[in-house]
PDB file of C-alpha atoms in Angstrom:
ATOM      1  CA  MET A   1     -27.401  81.367   4.750  1.00 35.00           C
ATOM      2  CA  LEU A   2     -25.721  84.657   4.071  1.00 38.00           C
ATOM      3  CA  ILE A   3     -22.311  84.691   2.540  1.00 37.00           C
ATOM      4  CA  PHE A   4     -19.650  87.251   1.747  1.00 37.00           C
ATOM      5  CA  THR A   5     -19.503  88.882  -1.588  1.00 40.00           C
ATOM      6  CA  HIS A   6     -16.170  88.908  -3.146  1.00 33.00           C
ATOM      7  CA  SER A   7     -15.858  92.601  -3.850  1.00 37.00           C
ATOM      8  CA  PRO A   8     -12.580  94.269  -3.346  1.00 33.00           C
ATOM      9  CA  ALA A   9     -11.629  95.160   0.299  1.00 34.00           C
ATOM     10  CA  TYR A  10     -11.372  98.807  -0.586  1.00 34.00           C
ATOM     11  CA  ALA A  11     -14.653  99.251  -2.544  1.00 32.00           C
ATOM     12  CA  ASP A  12     -16.396 102.207  -1.053  1.00 38.00           C
ATOM     13  CA  PRO A  13     -13.063 103.031   0.760  1.00 40.00           C
ATOM     14  CA  PRO A  14     -13.783 102.349   4.444  1.00 41.00           C
ATOM     15  CA  LEU A  15     -10.655 104.039   5.717  1.00 49.00           C
ATOM     16  CA  PRO A  16      -8.595 107.177   5.082  1.00 53.00           C
ATOM     17  CA  ILE A  17      -6.847 106.686   1.630  1.00 48.00           C
ATOM     18  CA  VAL A  18      -3.850 109.025   1.413  1.00 51.00           C
ATOM     19  CA  ALA A  19      -1.376 109.813  -1.342  1.00 52.00           C
ATOM     20  CA  ASN A  20       2.070 108.387  -0.785  1.00 56.00           C
ATOM     21  CA  GLN A  21       4.691 111.058  -1.542  1.00 62.00           C
ATOM     22  CA  GLY A  22       7.491 109.328   0.247  1.00 79.00           C
ATOM     23  CA  ILE A  23       9.973 106.697  -0.796  1.00 91.00           C
ATOM     24  CA  TYR A  24       8.742 104.187   1.701  1.00 94.00           C
ATOM     25  CA  THR A  25       5.542 102.225   2.041  1.00 94.00           C
ATOM     26  CA  ILE A  26       4.628  99.660   4.786  1.00 96.00           C
ATOM     27  CA  GLU A  27       2.350  96.646   4.003  1.00 96.00           C
ATOM     28  CA  ILE A  28       0.778  94.611   6.793  1.00 96.00           C
ATOM     29  CA  TYR A  29      -0.465  91.127   6.182  1.00 94.00           C
ATOM     30  CA  PRO A  30      -2.376  90.043   9.308  1.00 92.00           C
ATOM     31  CA  GLN A  31      -3.065  86.547   8.348  1.00 90.00           C
ATOM     32  CA  SER A  32       0.619  85.716   7.793  1.00 94.00           C
ATOM     33  CA  HIS A  33       1.793  87.995  10.621  1.00 96.00           C
ATOM     34  CA  GLN A  34       4.094  89.778   8.304  1.00 97.00           C
ATOM     35  CA  MET A  35       5.220  93.393   7.645  1.00 98.00           C
ATOM     36  CA  ILE A  36       6.861  94.331   4.414  1.00 98.00           C
ATOM     37  CA  VAL A  37       8.709  97.617   3.995  1.00 98.00           C
ATOM     38  CA  ARG A  38       9.073  98.806   0.376  1.00 96.00           C
ATOM     39  CA  VAL A  39      11.376 101.418  -1.019  1.00 95.00           C
ATOM     40  CA  HIS A  40      10.129 102.830  -4.354  1.00 93.00           C
ATOM     41  CA  GLY A  41       7.839  99.889  -4.526  1.00 91.00           C
ATOM     42  CA  GLN A  42      10.565  97.316  -4.158  1.00 95.00           C
ATOM     43  CA  LYS A  43      10.602  94.946  -1.185  1.00 96.00           C
ATOM     44  CA  PHE A  44      13.343  96.161   1.218  1.00 97.00           C
ATOM     45  CA  LYS A  45      12.655  94.644   4.702  1.00 97.00           C
ATOM     46  CA  THR A  46      10.432  91.856   6.173  1.00 98.00           C
ATOM     47  CA  TYR A  47       9.474  91.716   9.794  1.00 98.00           C
ATOM     48  CA  PRO A  48       7.462  89.098  11.739  1.00 98.00           C
ATOM     49  CA  ILE A  49       4.628  90.892  13.812  1.00 98.00           C
ATOM     50  CA  ALA A  50       1.719  90.313  16.058  1.00 97.00           C
ATOM     51  CA  VAL A  51      -1.741  91.658  15.211  1.00 95.00           C
ATOM     52  CA  GLY A  52      -5.135  92.016  16.828  1.00 90.00           C
ATOM     53  CA  ASN A  53      -7.200  89.163  18.145  1.00 86.00           C
ATOM     54  CA  PRO A  54     -10.626  88.365  16.525  1.00 78.00           C
ATOM     55  CA  SER A  55     -12.563  90.540  19.055  1.00 76.00           C
ATOM     56  CA  THR A  56     -10.230  93.483  18.603  1.00 82.00           C
ATOM     57  CA  PRO A  57      -8.807  93.242  15.133  1.00 85.00           C
ATOM     58  CA  THR A  58      -6.138  95.314  13.574  1.00 91.00           C
ATOM     59  CA  PRO A  59      -8.010  97.879  11.366  1.00 90.00           C
ATOM     60  CA  VAL A  60      -7.965  97.114   7.607  1.00 88.00           C
ATOM     61  CA  GLY A  61      -7.237  99.969   5.155  1.00 87.00           C
ATOM     62  CA  GLU A  62      -4.678 102.651   4.269  1.00 88.00           C
ATOM     63  CA  TYR A  63      -3.247 105.098   6.909  1.00 91.00           C
ATOM     64  CA  GLN A  64      -0.354 107.318   7.536  1.00 91.00           C
ATOM     65  CA  ILE A  65       2.207 107.401  10.375  1.00 94.00           C
ATOM     66  CA  VAL A  66       1.316 110.647  12.030  1.00 92.00           C
ATOM     67  CA  TYR A  67       3.183 110.362  15.327  1.00 94.00           C
ATOM     68  CA  LYS A  68       6.573 108.865  16.556  1.00 95.00           C
ATOM     69  CA  GLY A  69       7.334 108.472  20.264  1.00 95.00           C
ATOM     70  CA  LYS A  70       9.737 106.701  22.600  1.00 94.00           C
ATOM     71  CA  ASP A  71       9.402 104.642  25.819  1.00 90.00           C
ATOM     72  CA  TRP A  72       5.689 105.127  26.537  1.00 85.00           C
ATOM     73  CA  ALA A  73       5.507 102.059  28.762  1.00 88.00           C
ATOM     74  CA  PRO A  74       6.998  98.579  28.966  1.00 87.00           C
ATOM     75  CA  SER A  75       3.965  97.076  27.248  1.00 90.00           C
ATOM     76  CA  PHE A  76       4.688  99.304  24.180  1.00 94.00           C
ATOM     77  CA  GLY A  77       8.384  98.606  23.949  1.00 95.00           C
ATOM     78  CA  PRO A  78      10.959 101.259  23.181  1.00 96.00           C
ATOM     79  CA  ARG A  79       9.176 102.947  20.213  1.00 96.00           C
ATOM     80  CA  TRP A  80       5.745 103.871  18.904  1.00 96.00           C
ATOM     81  CA  LEU A  81       4.554 104.857  15.484  1.00 96.00           C
ATOM     82  CA  GLY A  82       1.024 106.165  15.606  1.00 95.00           C
ATOM     83  CA  LEU A  83      -1.433 105.771  12.780  1.00 94.00           C
ATOM     84  CA  ASN A  84      -4.313 108.089  11.754  1.00 92.00           C
ATOM     85  CA  VAL A  85      -7.223 105.669  12.519  1.00 91.00           C
ATOM     86  CA  PRO A  86     -10.317 107.914  13.178  1.00 89.00           C
ATOM     87  CA  TRP A  87     -11.958 105.779  15.861  1.00 90.00           C
ATOM     88  CA  GLY A  88      -9.062 104.974  18.166  1.00 89.00           C
ATOM     89  CA  ASN A  89      -5.396 104.906  19.022  1.00 92.00           C
ATOM     90  CA  TYR A  90      -3.688 102.368  16.854  1.00 94.00           C
ATOM     91  CA  GLY A  91       0.050 102.065  16.033  1.00 96.00           C
ATOM     92  CA  ILE A  92       3.177 100.118  15.431  1.00 98.00           C
ATOM     93  CA  HIS A  93       5.114  99.329  18.655  1.00 97.00           C
ATOM     94  CA  GLY A  94       7.471  97.041  20.514  1.00 97.00           C
ATOM     95  CA  THR A  95       6.410  94.701  23.198  1.00 96.00           C
ATOM     96  CA  ASN A  96       7.397  93.155  26.414  1.00 93.00           C
ATOM     97  CA  LYS A  97       5.746  89.969  25.339  1.00 93.00           C
ATOM     98  CA  PRO A  98       7.960  88.754  22.596  1.00 93.00           C
ATOM     99  CA  TYR A  99       6.151  85.291  22.523  1.00 94.00           C
ATOM    100  CA  SER A 100       3.099  87.112  21.003  1.00 94.00           C
ATOM    101  CA  ILE A 101       5.004  87.770  17.781  1.00 96.00           C
ATOM    102  CA  GLY A 102       3.495  85.634  14.959  1.00 96.00           C
ATOM    103  CA  GLN A 103       0.049  85.538  16.632  1.00 94.00           C
ATOM    104  CA  HIS A 104      -3.284  87.257  16.840  1.00 93.00           C
ATOM    105  CA  LEU A 105      -2.853  88.631  20.468  1.00 90.00           C
ATOM    106  CA  SER A 106      -2.788  92.367  20.449  1.00 91.00           C
ATOM    107  CA  HIS A 107      -5.804  94.747  21.031  1.00 89.00           C
ATOM    108  CA  GLY A 108      -5.506  95.946  17.373  1.00 91.00           C
ATOM    109  CA  CYS A 109      -2.080  97.513  17.326  1.00 95.00           C
ATOM    110  CA  ILE A 110       0.831  95.949  15.397  1.00 97.00           C
ATOM    111  CA  ARG A 111       3.551  94.535  17.640  1.00 97.00           C
ATOM    112  CA  MET A 112       7.131  94.065  16.627  1.00 98.00           C
ATOM    113  CA  ARG A 113      10.188  92.713  18.332  1.00 97.00           C
ATOM    114  CA  ASN A 114      11.861  95.559  20.132  1.00 97.00           C
ATOM    115  CA  ARG A 115      15.068  95.535  18.008  1.00 97.00           C
ATOM    116  CA  ASP A 116      12.924  95.554  14.885  1.00 98.00           C
ATOM    117  CA  VAL A 117      10.688  98.509  15.940  1.00 98.00           C
ATOM    118  CA  ILE A 118      13.793 100.511  16.779  1.00 97.00           C
ATOM    119  CA  GLU A 119      15.116  99.833  13.311  1.00 98.00           C
ATOM    120  CA  LEU A 120      11.859 100.794  11.801  1.00 98.00           C
ATOM    121  CA  PHE A 121      11.487 103.981  13.833  1.00 97.00           C
ATOM    122  CA  ASP A 122      14.926 105.206  12.751  1.00 96.00           C
ATOM    123  CA  MET A 123      14.102 104.424   9.028  1.00 96.00           C
ATOM    124  CA  ILE A 124      10.511 105.549   8.504  1.00 95.00           C
ATOM    125  CA  PRO A 125       9.471 109.222   8.348  1.00 93.00           C
ATOM    126  CA  LEU A 126       6.257 110.725   9.400  1.00 92.00           C
ATOM    127  CA  GLY A 127       3.665 110.592   6.630  1.00 90.00           C
ATOM    128  CA  THR A 128       4.631 107.116   5.474  1.00 93.00           C
ATOM    129  CA  VAL A 129       1.613 105.190   4.174  1.00 92.00           C
ATOM    130  CA  VAL A 130       0.783 101.998   6.003  1.00 94.00           C
ATOM    131  CA  LYS A 131      -1.456  99.553   4.070  1.00 93.00           C
ATOM    132  CA  ILE A 132      -3.160  96.917   6.225  1.00 92.00           C
ATOM    133  CA  ASN A 133      -4.534  94.081   4.022  1.00 90.00           C
ATOM    134  CA  GLY A 134      -7.731  92.256   4.449  1.00 84.00           C
ATOM    135  CA  HIS A 135     -11.541  92.827   4.221  1.00 79.00           C
ATOM    136  CA  VAL A 136     -13.169  95.254   6.669  1.00 80.00           C
ATOM    137  CA  LEU A 137     -15.961  92.736   7.377  1.00 80.00           C
ATOM    138  CA  GLY A 138     -13.533  90.053   8.392  1.00 72.00           C
ATOM    139  CA  ASP A 139     -12.360  86.811   6.760  1.00 66.00           C
ATOM    140  CA  GLN A 140     -14.783  84.561   4.815  1.00 63.00           C
ATOM    141  CA  ASP A 141     -14.857  81.948   7.603  1.00 63.00           C
ATOM    142  CA  HIS A 142     -16.857  84.306   9.870  1.00 68.00           C
ATOM    143  CA  GLN A 143     -20.026  86.359   9.470  1.00 77.00           C
ATOM    144  CA  PRO A 144     -19.623  90.131  10.094  1.00 86.00           C
ATOM    145  CA  ARG A 145     -20.575  91.112  13.578  1.00 86.00           C
ATOM    146  CA  ASP A 146     -23.874  92.878  14.416  1.00 91.00           C
ATOM    147  CA  LEU A 147     -23.338  96.570  15.016  1.00 94.00           C
ATOM    148  CA  ALA A 148     -25.180  99.042  17.195  1.00 96.00           C
ATOM    149  CA  GLU A 149     -24.700 102.424  18.874  1.00 97.00           C
ATOM    150  CA  GLY A 150     -21.400 102.496  20.723  1.00 94.00           C
ATOM    151  CA  ASP A 151     -19.492 100.213  18.331  1.00 91.00           C
ATOM    152  CA  VAL A 152     -16.483 101.551  16.404  1.00 89.00           C
ATOM    153  CA  GLY A 153     -14.318 100.204  13.585  1.00 88.00           C
ATOM    154  CA  GLY A 154     -13.957  99.957   9.867  1.00 88.00           C
ATOM    155  CA  ASP A 155     -17.094  97.978   9.514  1.00 90.00           C
ATOM    156  CA  VAL A 156     -19.007 100.861  11.141  1.00 93.00           C
ATOM    157  CA  GLN A 157     -17.361 103.373   8.709  1.00 91.00           C
ATOM    158  CA  LEU A 158     -18.362 101.092   5.831  1.00 91.00           C
ATOM    159  CA  ILE A 159     -21.909 101.025   6.921  1.00 95.00           C
ATOM    160  CA  GLN A 160     -21.807 104.887   7.278  1.00 95.00           C
ATOM    161  CA  SER A 161     -20.388 105.103   3.785  1.00 91.00           C
ATOM    162  CA  ARG A 162     -23.139 103.013   2.274  1.00 93.00           C
ATOM    163  CA  LEU A 163     -25.851 104.830   4.171  1.00 96.00           C
ATOM    164  CA  LYS A 164     -24.407 108.166   3.053  1.00 94.00           C
ATOM    165  CA  SER A 165     -24.275 107.059  -0.611  1.00 91.00           C
ATOM    166  CA  ALA A 166     -27.929 106.055  -0.256  1.00 94.00           C
ATOM    167  CA  GLY A 167     -28.832 109.449   1.010  1.00 95.00           C
ATOM    168  CA  TYR A 168     -29.587 108.551   4.584  1.00 97.00           C
ATOM    169  CA  PHE A 169     -26.465 109.498   6.598  1.00 96.00           C
ATOM    170  CA  LYS A 170     -25.366 113.186   6.621  1.00 95.00           C
ATOM    171  CA  GLY A 171     -22.545 113.003   9.045  1.00 94.00           C
ATOM    172  CA  ILE A 172     -18.830 112.206   8.866  1.00 92.00           C
ATOM    173  CA  CYS A 173     -17.913 108.659   8.043  1.00 91.00           C
ATOM    174  CA  ASN A 174     -15.532 108.215  11.023  1.00 92.00           C
ATOM    175  CA  GLY A 175     -16.266 104.694  12.140  1.00 92.00           C
ATOM    176  CA  LYS A 176     -17.914 105.804  15.362  1.00 94.00           C
ATOM    177  CA  PHE A 177     -21.519 104.434  15.633  1.00 96.00           C
ATOM    178  CA  ARG A 178     -23.346 107.376  17.381  1.00 97.00           C
ATOM    179  CA  SER A 179     -26.922 108.816  17.494  1.00 97.00           C
ATOM    180  CA  ASP A 180     -26.721 110.201  14.006  1.00 97.00           C
ATOM    181  CA  THR A 181     -25.785 106.855  12.627  1.00 98.00           C
ATOM    182  CA  THR A 182     -28.604 105.191  14.521  1.00 98.00           C
ATOM    183  CA  ALA A 183     -31.188 107.630  13.142  1.00 98.00           C
ATOM    184  CA  ALA A 184     -30.074 107.145   9.531  1.00 98.00           C
ATOM    185  CA  LEU A 185     -29.997 103.391   9.928  1.00 98.00           C
ATOM    186  CA  LYS A 186     -33.482 103.241  11.412  1.00 98.00           C
ATOM    187  CA  GLN A 187     -34.871 105.344   8.480  1.00 97.00           C
ATOM    188  CA  PHE A 188     -33.179 103.009   6.148  1.00 97.00           C
ATOM    189  CA  GLN A 189     -34.687 100.026   7.908  1.00 97.00           C
ATOM    190  CA  ARG A 190     -38.178 101.530   7.773  1.00 97.00           C
ATOM    191  CA  ASP A 191     -37.857 102.228   4.034  1.00 97.00           C
ATOM    192  CA  HIS A 192     -36.803  98.648   3.441  1.00 96.00           C
ATOM    193  CA  GLN A 193     -39.417  96.944   5.571  1.00 96.00           C
ATOM    194  CA  LEU A 194     -36.878  95.929   8.277  1.00 96.00           C
ATOM    195  CA  ALA A 195     -37.391  96.284  12.031  1.00 96.00           C
ATOM    196  CA  PRO A 196     -36.299  99.803  12.773  1.00 97.00           C
ATOM    197  CA  ASN A 197     -34.133  98.717  15.765  1.00 97.00           C
ATOM    198  CA  GLY A 198     -30.961 100.544  14.881  1.00 97.00           C
ATOM    199  CA  VAL A 199     -28.918  97.321  14.705  1.00 97.00           C
ATOM    200  CA  VAL A 200     -26.818  96.318  11.695  1.00 97.00           C
ATOM    201  CA  SER A 201     -27.819  92.653  11.271  1.00 93.00           C
ATOM    202  CA  GLY A 202     -27.319  90.279   8.462  1.00 91.00           C
ATOM    203  CA  LYS A 203     -30.470  91.580   6.705  1.00 94.00           C
ATOM    204  CA  VAL A 204     -29.084  95.105   6.787  1.00 96.00           C
ATOM    205  CA  TYR A 205     -25.707  94.033   5.394  1.00 93.00           C
ATOM    206  CA  GLU A 206     -27.690  92.241   2.615  1.00 92.00           C
ATOM    207  CA  GLN A 207     -29.795  95.238   1.789  1.00 93.00           C
ATOM    208  CA  LEU A 208     -26.725  97.419   1.620  1.00 92.00           C
ATOM    209  CA  GLY A 209     -25.163  94.956  -0.933  1.00 89.00           C
ATOM    210  CA  LEU A 210     -22.420  93.844   1.401  1.00 86.00           C
ATOM    211  CA  LEU A 211     -23.629  90.196   1.650  1.00 80.00           C
ATOM    212  CA  GLU A 212     -25.597  87.890  -0.632  1.00 67.00           C
TER     213      GLU A 212
END
């Protein structure tokens, strides 16, 4: 049986790591459905949140708030703070489903109570770092998913990063599994006596040092 290695979540940084030059940082803890706002590193505010469900998880890593908007649609509440996730549109926003707060019910975004997101929107400037905690391969109770062309996510970006470090992948580690990733993966599989099917299975994770 393959099991997770207990390496740090940010080994081979799977997501954009950015320098924090502002006084605020935001930390997201998906398992406890909690957001912490820090000022100069000191805890300032704590908010309850909803995060992604298991099939559409909230992306782990470090990002920046790169967009702020108002009143997109009722399902997004009164405010939106967009994150620079390379493979999709993710952000912090309000909701017209307040019962979802405290649960894994979003499609990957971070939901807040409407009054809370208005407060956050007014407080937090563009460029603020948002740190979403966890491991890119998921929690230790679940095996990482098989990956193939068309998939996106932090796990895809981690695979790209490992393949690039090994000299196989020449493209941009953007978390988008496209034909260039498939070609690199198939060559890696051939060189390691694995079926060159272009699918990241448990054996591929193992060969890349991500599972043991």
